[in-house]
Tab-separated table of C-alpha atoms and ligand atoms in Angstrom:
chain	number	residue	atom	x	y	z
A	605	MET	CA	200.861	158.955	-1.265
A	606	TYR	CA	202.436	161.077	-3.975
A	607	ALA	CA	204.189	158.845	-6.475
A	608	ALA	CA	206.434	161.552	-7.981
A	609	GLY	CA	209.325	159.648	-9.492
A	610	LEU	CA	208.128	156.341	-8.030
A	611	ASP	CA	205.591	155.579	-10.762
A	612	GLY	CA	208.147	155.153	-13.533
A	613	ARG	CA	207.526	158.646	-14.885
A	614	VAL	CA	209.937	161.502	-14.453
A	615	PRO	CA	208.071	164.300	-12.591
A	616	ALA	CA	207.387	167.459	-14.603
A	617	LEU	CA	209.134	169.555	-11.953
A	618	PRO	CA	212.083	168.719	-9.703
A	619	THR	CA	211.377	167.193	-6.289
A	620	ASP	CA	214.638	168.646	-4.942
A	621	PRO	CA	214.058	172.166	-3.569
A	622	ALA	CA	217.406	173.543	-4.748
A	623	ARG	CA	216.736	172.336	-8.293
A	624	LEU	CA	213.220	173.747	-8.108
A	625	GLU	CA	214.635	177.152	-7.162
A	626	ALA	CA	217.220	176.943	-9.964
A	627	ALA	CA	214.473	176.104	-12.452
A	628	ALA	CA	212.370	179.041	-11.226
A	629	ARG	CA	215.350	181.321	-11.684
A	630	ARG	CA	215.518	180.291	-15.345
A	631	VAL	CA	211.864	181.136	-16.066
A	632	LEU	CA	211.327	184.262	-13.962
A	633	PRO	CA	212.400	187.808	-14.826
A	634	ALA	CA	215.336	188.740	-12.577
A	635	HIS	CA	213.297	191.236	-10.528
A	636	ALA	CA	210.633	188.653	-9.710
A	637	PHE	CA	213.141	185.946	-8.830
A	638	ASP	CA	215.072	188.365	-6.612
A	639	TYR	CA	211.877	189.481	-4.878
A	640	VAL	CA	211.161	185.891	-3.813
A	641	ALA	CA	214.667	184.547	-3.267
A	642	GLY	CA	216.139	187.642	-1.656
A	643	GLY	CA	216.408	188.426	2.016
A	644	ALA	CA	217.352	191.233	4.349
A	645	GLY	CA	220.853	192.685	4.276
A	646	SER	CA	223.700	190.246	3.821
A	647	GLY	CA	221.395	187.237	3.904
A	648	ALA	CA	222.815	186.105	7.254
A	649	THR	CA	219.400	185.364	8.759
A	650	MET	CA	218.298	183.426	5.704
A	651	ARG	CA	221.421	181.297	6.099
A	652	ALA	CA	220.870	181.035	9.868
A	653	ASN	CA	217.360	179.723	9.195
A	654	ARG	CA	218.873	176.820	7.291
A	655	ALA	CA	221.847	176.346	9.624
A	656	ALA	CA	219.491	175.969	12.595
A	657	PHE	CA	218.006	172.888	10.926
A	658	ASP	CA	221.482	171.439	10.521
A	659	ARG	CA	222.000	171.468	14.292
A	660	VAL	CA	219.093	169.181	15.205
A	661	GLY	CA	218.024	165.719	14.118
A	662	LEU	CA	215.549	162.897	14.479
A	663	VAL	CA	216.436	159.642	16.218
A	664	PRO	CA	214.468	156.974	14.319
A	665	ARG	CA	212.849	153.965	16.015
A	666	MET	CA	212.542	150.605	14.221
A	667	LEU	CA	209.903	147.862	13.918
A	668	ARG	CA	206.982	149.992	15.023
A	669	GLY	CA	204.368	148.400	12.760
A	670	ASN	CA	203.189	151.871	11.773
A	671	HIS	CA	202.068	151.166	8.216
A	672	VAL	CA	198.765	152.925	8.960
A	673	ARG	CA	199.399	156.577	9.706
A	674	ASP	CA	197.383	159.763	10.118
A	675	TRP	CA	198.916	163.243	10.227
A	676	SER	CA	195.631	165.094	10.099
A	677	THR	CA	194.920	167.731	12.698
A	678	ARG	CA	192.382	170.372	13.642
A	679	LEU	CA	193.804	173.782	14.296
A	680	LEU	CA	191.736	176.850	15.254
A	681	GLY	CA	188.639	175.247	13.759
A	682	THR	CA	190.362	174.226	10.512
A	683	TRP	CA	190.825	170.569	9.608
A	684	MET	CA	193.986	169.846	7.620
A	685	PRO	CA	195.400	166.588	6.240
A	686	ALA	CA	198.776	167.375	7.813
A	687	PRO	CA	199.975	170.310	9.938
A	688	LEU	CA	201.104	172.253	6.864
A	689	LEU	CA	199.964	175.630	5.521
A	690	LEU	CA	201.038	177.863	2.672
A	691	GLY	CA	202.229	181.099	4.231
A	692	PRO	CA	201.032	184.506	3.055
A	693	VAL	CA	203.063	185.639	0.046
A	694	GLY	CA	202.251	189.038	-1.449
A	695	VAL	CA	201.819	190.022	-5.105
A	696	GLN	CA	201.830	186.516	-6.552
A	697	SER	CA	200.935	187.824	-10.009
A	698	LEU	CA	204.624	188.722	-10.299
A	699	LEU	CA	205.227	184.969	-10.426
A	700	HIS	CA	202.304	183.744	-12.512
A	701	ASP	CA	199.293	185.429	-14.150
A	702	ASP	CA	196.886	183.371	-12.031
A	703	GLY	CA	198.811	184.305	-8.861
A	704	GLU	CA	196.849	183.786	-5.653
A	705	LEU	CA	193.984	182.141	-7.566
A	706	ALA	CA	196.283	179.301	-8.676
A	707	THR	CA	197.656	178.945	-5.165
A	708	ALA	CA	194.165	178.884	-3.640
A	709	ARG	CA	192.970	176.246	-6.127
A	710	ALA	CA	195.979	173.985	-5.606
A	711	ALA	CA	195.797	174.280	-1.835
A	712	ALA	CA	192.028	173.697	-1.732
A	713	ALA	CA	192.349	170.562	-3.871
A	714	LEU	CA	194.599	169.111	-1.171
A	715	GLY	CA	192.716	170.542	1.812
A	716	VAL	CA	195.776	172.557	2.825
A	717	PRO	CA	195.117	176.140	3.997
A	718	ALA	CA	196.766	178.904	1.973
A	719	VAL	CA	196.948	182.143	3.957
A	720	LEU	CA	195.850	185.090	1.800
A	721	SER	CA	198.115	188.158	2.070
A	722	THR	CA	196.774	191.709	2.420
A	723	ALA	CA	199.119	192.417	-0.503
A	724	SER	CA	197.356	189.955	-2.795
A	725	SER	CA	197.192	190.765	-6.507
A	726	HIS	CA	193.656	189.371	-6.661
A	727	THR	CA	190.781	190.565	-4.521
A	728	THR	CA	189.763	188.824	-1.304
A	729	GLU	CA	186.443	187.910	-2.916
A	730	GLU	CA	188.071	186.376	-6.021
A	731	VAL	CA	190.473	184.305	-3.944
A	732	ALA	CA	187.640	183.145	-1.682
A	733	GLU	CA	185.792	181.901	-4.728
A	734	ALA	CA	188.888	180.148	-6.091
A	735	SER	CA	189.370	178.342	-2.800
A	736	GLY	CA	185.952	176.672	-3.162
A	737	ARG	CA	185.285	174.475	-0.173
A	738	GLY	CA	188.887	174.806	1.033
A	739	PRO	CA	189.885	176.504	4.299
A	740	ARG	CA	190.351	180.294	4.335
A	741	TRP	CA	192.841	182.174	6.468
A	742	TYR	CA	193.477	185.912	5.987
A	743	GLN	CA	196.713	187.759	6.795
A	744	LEU	CA	196.462	191.406	7.822
A	745	TYR	CA	199.012	194.097	7.290
A	746	ARG	CA	197.415	196.688	9.484
A	747	PRO	CA	196.998	200.046	7.754
A	748	THR	CA	197.161	203.214	9.862
A	749	ASP	CA	193.642	204.136	8.762
A	750	ASP	CA	190.882	202.624	10.912
A	751	ASP	CA	188.300	202.706	8.142
A	752	VAL	CA	190.565	200.779	5.779
A	753	THR	CA	191.346	198.250	8.524
A	754	ALA	CA	187.652	197.777	9.242
A	755	SER	CA	186.888	197.402	5.561
A	756	LEU	CA	189.626	194.799	4.957
A	757	LEU	CA	188.426	192.769	7.949
A	758	ALA	CA	184.756	193.060	7.065
A	759	ARG	CA	185.452	191.889	3.523
A	760	ALA	CA	187.569	188.962	4.739
A	761	ARG	CA	184.809	187.933	7.150
A	762	ALA	CA	182.098	188.275	4.512
A	763	ALA	CA	184.184	186.207	2.080
A	764	GLY	CA	184.321	183.335	4.558
A	765	PHE	CA	187.814	183.724	5.994
A	766	THR	CA	187.763	182.213	9.462
A	767	VAL	CA	191.243	182.763	10.926
A	768	LEU	CA	193.032	186.120	11.043
A	769	VAL	CA	196.837	186.187	10.926
A	770	VAL	CA	198.231	189.562	12.011
A	771	THR	CA	201.813	190.018	10.843
A	772	LEU	CA	203.837	192.027	13.368
A	773	ASP	CA	207.309	191.950	11.849
A	774	THR	CA	206.768	193.974	8.682
A	775	TRP	CA	205.357	197.320	9.794
A	776	THR	CA	208.004	198.677	7.475
A	777	LEU	CA	209.959	196.708	4.877
A	778	GLY	CA	213.360	195.315	5.808
A	779	TRP	CA	216.579	196.510	4.186
A	780	ARG	CA	216.595	194.311	1.096
A	781	PRO	CA	219.444	195.177	-1.244
A	782	ARG	CA	218.111	193.255	-4.232
A	783	ASP	CA	214.784	195.107	-4.125
A	784	LEU	CA	216.337	198.434	-3.103
A	785	ASP	CA	218.560	198.387	-6.177
A	786	ARG	CA	215.367	198.330	-8.218
A	787	ALA	CA	213.630	200.926	-6.007
A	788	TYR	CA	211.036	198.222	-5.204
A	789	LEU	CA	209.488	199.058	-8.564
A	790	PRO	CA	208.290	195.561	-9.406
A	791	PHE	CA	205.909	195.278	-6.539
A	792	LEU	CA	205.128	198.906	-5.996
A	793	ARG	CA	204.136	199.527	-9.576
A	794	GLY	CA	204.653	196.566	-11.893
A	795	VAL	CA	201.569	194.467	-11.468
A	796	GLY	CA	200.735	196.942	-8.732
A	797	THR	CA	196.994	196.616	-8.531
A	798	ALA	CA	197.476	194.564	-5.386
A	799	ILE	CA	194.968	194.892	-2.615
A	800	PRO	CA	193.991	197.358	-1.269
A	801	PHE	CA	193.614	199.288	-4.545
A	802	SER	CA	190.302	197.505	-4.942
A	803	ASP	CA	189.132	198.326	-1.428
A	804	PRO	CA	186.300	200.885	-1.229
A	805	ALA	CA	187.585	202.476	1.996
A	806	PHE	CA	191.062	202.800	0.490
A	807	ARG	CA	189.652	204.349	-2.668
A	808	ALA	CA	187.571	206.741	-0.588
A	809	GLY	CA	190.819	208.228	0.743
A	810	LEU	CA	192.045	209.136	-2.746
A	811	ALA	CA	191.298	212.340	-4.673
A	812	ARG	CA	191.497	210.399	-7.946
A	813	SER	CA	191.163	206.655	-8.557
A	814	PRO	CA	194.244	204.432	-8.936
A	815	GLU	CA	193.263	204.009	-12.617
A	816	GLU	CA	193.508	207.800	-13.104
A	817	ASP	CA	196.542	208.457	-10.910
A	818	LEU	CA	198.541	205.345	-10.091
A	819	GLY	CA	201.427	207.317	-8.579
A	820	ALA	CA	199.216	209.004	-5.996
A	821	ALA	CA	197.562	205.683	-5.098
A	822	VAL	CA	200.951	204.022	-4.618
A	823	ARG	CA	202.108	206.878	-2.380
A	824	HIS	CA	198.905	206.716	-0.331
A	825	ARG	CA	199.327	202.974	0.108
A	826	GLN	CA	202.905	203.508	1.259
A	827	ARG	CA	201.731	206.010	3.871
A	828	LEU	CA	199.056	203.632	5.139
A	829	PHE	CA	201.105	200.463	5.248
A	830	THR	CA	204.715	201.304	5.992
A	831	GLY	CA	206.716	203.352	8.417
A	832	THR	CA	204.305	203.544	11.358
A	833	ALA	CA	205.402	201.483	14.348
A	834	TRP	CA	202.552	200.341	16.556
A	835	GLY	CA	202.254	198.943	20.071
A	836	TRP	CA	200.276	196.172	21.766
A	837	ASP	CA	197.308	198.518	22.265
A	838	ARG	CA	196.777	198.434	18.503
A	839	LEU	CA	196.563	194.667	18.630
A	840	ASP	CA	193.774	195.059	21.203
A	841	ARG	CA	191.856	197.109	18.675
A	842	ILE	CA	192.236	194.471	15.994
A	843	ARG	CA	191.284	191.823	18.559
A	844	ALA	CA	188.090	193.737	19.263
A	845	GLN	CA	187.316	193.906	15.549
A	846	TRP	CA	187.683	190.162	14.812
A	847	GLU	CA	185.491	187.582	16.486
A	848	GLY	CA	187.177	184.443	15.173
A	849	PRO	CA	190.602	183.012	15.968
A	850	LEU	CA	193.446	185.549	15.760
A	851	VAL	CA	197.079	184.536	15.361
A	852	VAL	CA	200.121	186.810	15.474
A	853	LYS	CA	202.970	186.155	13.038
A	854	GLY	CA	206.576	187.081	13.637
A	855	ILE	CA	207.141	186.090	17.284
A	856	GLN	CA	210.813	185.360	18.057
A	857	ARG	CA	211.033	185.440	21.850
A	858	ALA	CA	209.222	183.944	24.808
A	859	GLU	CA	208.394	187.350	26.370
A	860	ASP	CA	206.599	188.421	23.216
A	861	ALA	CA	204.652	185.168	23.175
A	862	GLN	CA	203.591	185.914	26.773
A	863	LEU	CA	202.555	189.454	25.844
A	864	ALA	CA	200.608	188.121	22.886
A	865	LEU	CA	198.760	185.696	25.174
A	866	ARG	CA	197.928	188.517	27.555
A	867	HIS	CA	196.477	190.436	24.631
A	868	GLY	CA	194.119	187.587	23.821
A	869	VAL	CA	195.609	185.865	20.798
A	870	ASP	CA	194.542	182.345	19.860
A	871	GLY	CA	197.882	181.316	18.400
A	872	VAL	CA	201.401	182.508	17.620
A	873	ILE	CA	203.621	181.958	14.605
A	874	VAL	CA	207.320	181.779	15.356
A	875	SER	CA	208.832	183.364	12.253
A	876	ASN	CA	211.457	185.818	11.095
A	877	HIS	CA	209.630	186.335	7.815
A	878	GLY	CA	211.988	183.997	5.989
A	879	GLY	CA	214.963	186.211	6.857
A	880	ARG	CA	213.494	189.121	4.893
A	881	GLN	CA	213.193	191.629	7.760
A	882	VAL	CA	215.933	191.714	10.423
A	883	ASP	CA	219.288	190.650	9.046
A	884	ARG	CA	221.447	189.092	11.783
A	885	ALA	CA	218.374	187.862	13.643
A	886	ILE	CA	218.845	184.308	14.919
A	887	GLY	CA	217.648	181.360	12.881
A	888	ALA	CA	213.907	180.990	13.489
A	889	LEU	CA	214.126	177.320	14.493
A	890	SER	CA	216.426	178.316	17.369
A	891	ALA	CA	213.623	180.491	18.761
A	892	LEU	CA	210.996	177.738	18.584
A	893	PRO	CA	211.696	175.620	21.707
A	894	GLY	CA	211.718	178.650	24.035
A	895	VAL	CA	208.393	179.900	22.715
A	896	VAL	CA	206.857	176.410	22.838
A	897	ALA	CA	207.944	176.045	26.473
A	898	SER	CA	206.629	179.439	27.494
A	899	VAL	CA	203.263	179.018	25.747
A	900	ALA	CA	202.975	175.582	27.382
A	901	GLY	CA	200.094	174.347	25.252
A	902	ARG	CA	197.748	177.250	26.021
A	903	VAL	CA	197.420	178.121	22.314
A	904	PRO	CA	198.857	176.539	19.163
A	905	VAL	CA	202.391	177.525	18.191
A	906	LEU	CA	203.037	177.564	14.460
A	907	PHE	CA	206.404	177.892	12.787
A	908	ASP	CA	207.929	179.115	9.538
A	909	SER	CA	211.201	180.370	8.038
A	910	GLY	CA	213.628	178.030	6.374
A	911	ILE	CA	211.497	174.928	5.792
A	912	ARG	CA	212.405	173.449	2.439
A	913	THR	CA	211.498	169.775	2.773
A	914	GLY	CA	209.082	167.446	4.488
A	915	ALA	CA	211.919	166.350	6.742
A	916	ASP	CA	212.456	169.972	7.822
A	917	ALA	CA	208.755	170.139	8.662
A	918	ALA	CA	209.097	166.916	10.673
A	919	VAL	CA	211.882	168.412	12.783
A	920	ALA	CA	209.929	171.611	13.519
A	921	LEU	CA	206.919	169.512	14.565
A	922	ALA	CA	209.150	167.353	16.743
A	923	LEU	CA	210.414	170.515	18.417
A	924	GLY	CA	206.858	171.334	19.393
A	925	ALA	CA	205.323	173.287	16.521
A	926	ASP	CA	201.618	172.500	16.090
A	927	ALA	CA	201.879	173.254	12.384
A	928	VAL	CA	204.335	174.728	9.912
A	929	LEU	CA	204.105	177.134	6.995
A	930	VAL	CA	206.223	177.410	3.875
A	931	GLY	CA	206.820	180.467	1.717
A	932	ARG	CA	209.404	180.331	-1.038
A	933	PRO	CA	209.022	176.630	-1.955
A	934	PHE	CA	205.447	177.023	-3.166
A	935	ALA	CA	206.213	180.431	-4.700
A	936	PHE	CA	208.796	178.751	-6.943
A	937	GLY	CA	206.277	176.031	-7.799
A	938	LEU	CA	203.775	178.736	-8.741
A	939	ALA	CA	206.343	180.416	-10.974
A	940	LEU	CA	207.099	177.149	-12.766
A	941	GLY	CA	203.671	175.674	-13.210
A	942	GLY	CA	200.870	177.831	-11.806
A	943	GLN	CA	198.275	175.723	-10.007
A	944	ALA	CA	199.959	172.453	-11.047
A	945	GLY	CA	203.306	173.742	-9.813
A	946	VAL	CA	201.948	174.621	-6.367
A	947	HIS	CA	200.141	171.276	-6.266
A	948	HIS	CA	203.405	169.467	-7.019
A	949	VAL	CA	205.318	171.276	-4.274
A	950	VAL	CA	202.647	170.661	-1.650
A	951	ARG	CA	202.350	166.993	-2.563
A	952	CYS	CA	206.110	166.575	-2.334
A	953	LEU	CA	206.136	168.202	1.117
A	954	LEU	CA	203.253	166.018	2.334
A	955	ALA	CA	204.793	162.856	0.904
A	956	GLU	CA	208.243	163.485	2.332
A	957	LEU	CA	206.762	164.416	5.705
A	958	ASP	CA	204.885	161.109	5.755
A	959	THR	CA	207.875	159.068	4.583
A	960	THR	CA	210.174	160.703	7.127
A	961	LEU	CA	207.869	160.268	10.110
A	962	ALA	CA	206.946	156.755	8.960
A	963	LEU	CA	210.557	155.629	8.760
A	964	ALA	CA	211.323	157.364	12.050
A	965	GLY	CA	208.656	155.195	13.671
A	966	TYR	CA	205.625	157.438	14.262
A	967	ARG	CA	201.989	156.971	13.369
A	968	ASP	CA	200.357	160.285	14.327
A	969	LEU	CA	201.099	163.706	15.721
A	970	ALA	CA	200.164	162.791	19.279
A	971	GLU	CA	202.885	160.133	19.220
A	972	LEU	CA	205.406	162.539	17.747
A	973	ARG	CA	204.620	165.147	20.414
A	974	ALA	CA	204.747	162.654	23.245
A	975	THR	CA	208.332	161.829	22.335
A	976	GLU	CA	210.857	164.035	24.012
A	977	ASP	CA	213.911	162.282	22.632
A	978	VAL	CA	213.138	162.931	19.004
A	979	VAL	CA	215.635	165.713	18.583
A	980	ALA	CA	219.162	165.096	19.730
A	981	GLY	CA	221.772	167.692	18.964
A	982	ALA	CA	223.682	167.758	15.731
A	983	PRO	CA	223.131	164.947	13.229
B	903	FMN	C1	207.965	186.674	-1.886
B	903	FMN	C2	207.475	186.668	-0.462
B	903	FMN	C3	206.417	187.495	-0.103
B	903	FMN	C4	205.932	187.481	1.203
B	903	FMN	N1	204.843	188.232	1.509
B	903	FMN	C5	204.332	188.166	2.754
B	903	FMN	C6	203.127	188.843	3.071
B	903	FMN	O1	202.519	189.489	2.234
B	903	FMN	N2	202.666	188.751	4.352
B	903	FMN	C7	203.324	188.026	5.320
B	903	FMN	O2	202.874	187.979	6.471
B	903	FMN	N3	204.442	187.352	5.038
B	903	FMN	C8	204.953	187.392	3.770
B	903	FMN	N4	206.079	186.671	3.485
B	903	FMN	C9	206.692	185.814	4.516
B	903	FMN	C10	206.117	184.392	4.461
B	903	FMN	O3	204.768	184.374	4.875
B	903	FMN	C11	206.898	183.440	5.384
B	903	FMN	O4	206.979	183.979	6.680
B	903	FMN	C12	208.299	183.140	4.878
B	903	FMN	O5	208.350	183.074	3.468
B	903	FMN	C13	208.773	181.831	5.475
B	903	FMN	O6	210.070	181.545	5.121
B	903	FMN	P1	210.475	180.575	3.897
B	903	FMN	O7	210.309	181.386	2.641
B	903	FMN	O8	211.894	180.263	4.207
B	903	FMN	O9	209.555	179.378	3.932
B	903	FMN	C14	206.567	186.667	2.177
B	903	FMN	C15	207.636	185.846	1.807
B	903	FMN	C16	208.084	185.829	0.506
B	903	FMN	C17	209.214	184.909	0.140
B	904	173	O1	207.979	190.793	0.599
B	904	173	C1	207.544	190.506	1.735
B	904	173	O2	208.169	189.780	2.521
B	904	173	C2	206.277	191.042	2.166
B	904	173	O3	205.904	190.752	3.257
B	904	173	C3	205.467	191.911	1.291
B	904	173	C4	204.964	193.105	1.797
B	904	173	C5	204.217	193.929	0.970
B	904	173	C6	203.978	193.584	-0.355
B	904	173	C7	204.478	192.393	-0.840
B	904	173	C8	205.210	191.536	-0.020
């Protein structure tokens, strides 16, 4: 168990997520902090993500003799010490020079999967190497060009990524005032060598290399990755191109979960992208029970958007999620301490998850799932 603060030494970074965010704000340039902390529009969905957690609660049981506990699980062929993953977060070099490499190393050291974003600042191959013997999941933003899609998938497969996460909710970027007021310059240009600039199929579509003409490369990437809405038939094509488990990210209603199942997915992630896409969308946790009920155990249902603590994770699991992902919390850890910062955040989440479920009277996930009375209205 993580002894942050319990071993007589003050932890190097705060264990409280709000203080962690405040500390990250002090070290990051304003554009980088805003990129992570910001959301769509007025921020209503970001607030709704948190408010949804405030409407549900655990009902602890006493004297359960559960001093031995095990939260480990196997999901889509990946063993994990607890049902926790680091969600895909693009352009992590805006937060720390080591970016995705630091995240991959920290996650691998703990056996926790970190999902690699298509918009990574380091190449798929470099991140695969940094993740050592750790699990590898790859997130696809589907470009309009079939050759580039095939190349991204072939490289992910060759680099040992086993699970494909296809993000559906960001076929064009949401209306994000904080980024718009900077014309998205930080992540379009700033450290802008993000994948797929390194991809051979992407480079083949350019008259001159990104090194010679960065502006043209950025415009080409924009054309390939944003502004083209696609339908379920496109998902079939990706399905046909990926043999391993495929999970769709961004599901917010039961009908879409049903459609996804019909199109052969192996899992769904209930998510509103951390409130970064559709402002005024409902809090993601409110969408979880309906999707869980409609999927009815046929494939795993994962959840993200708004989780800040291990106790938040516990509630989402109690509501039927098979695993949860976090975004901003580990991004702030990365900003503050690189690999050590991500490691700290993940250990805090794992430790608080264990403490919460322990004190609530559970010993493993099967027990937590078997309990229908775990969530009972407002606290
Ligand atoms: C800075 C940042 C960048 C992100 N980049 C991606 C991305 O490249 N691909 C993706 O599928 N989701 C991306 N997301 C969404 C996260 O994977 C996740 O859905 C979200 O952060 C969860 O909400 P939370 O931040 O409240 O935990 C990003 C989120 C943040 C905060
Ligand atoms: O900012 C995001 O939420 C996101 O998904 C993204 C998309 C492209 C590049 C970087 C991040």
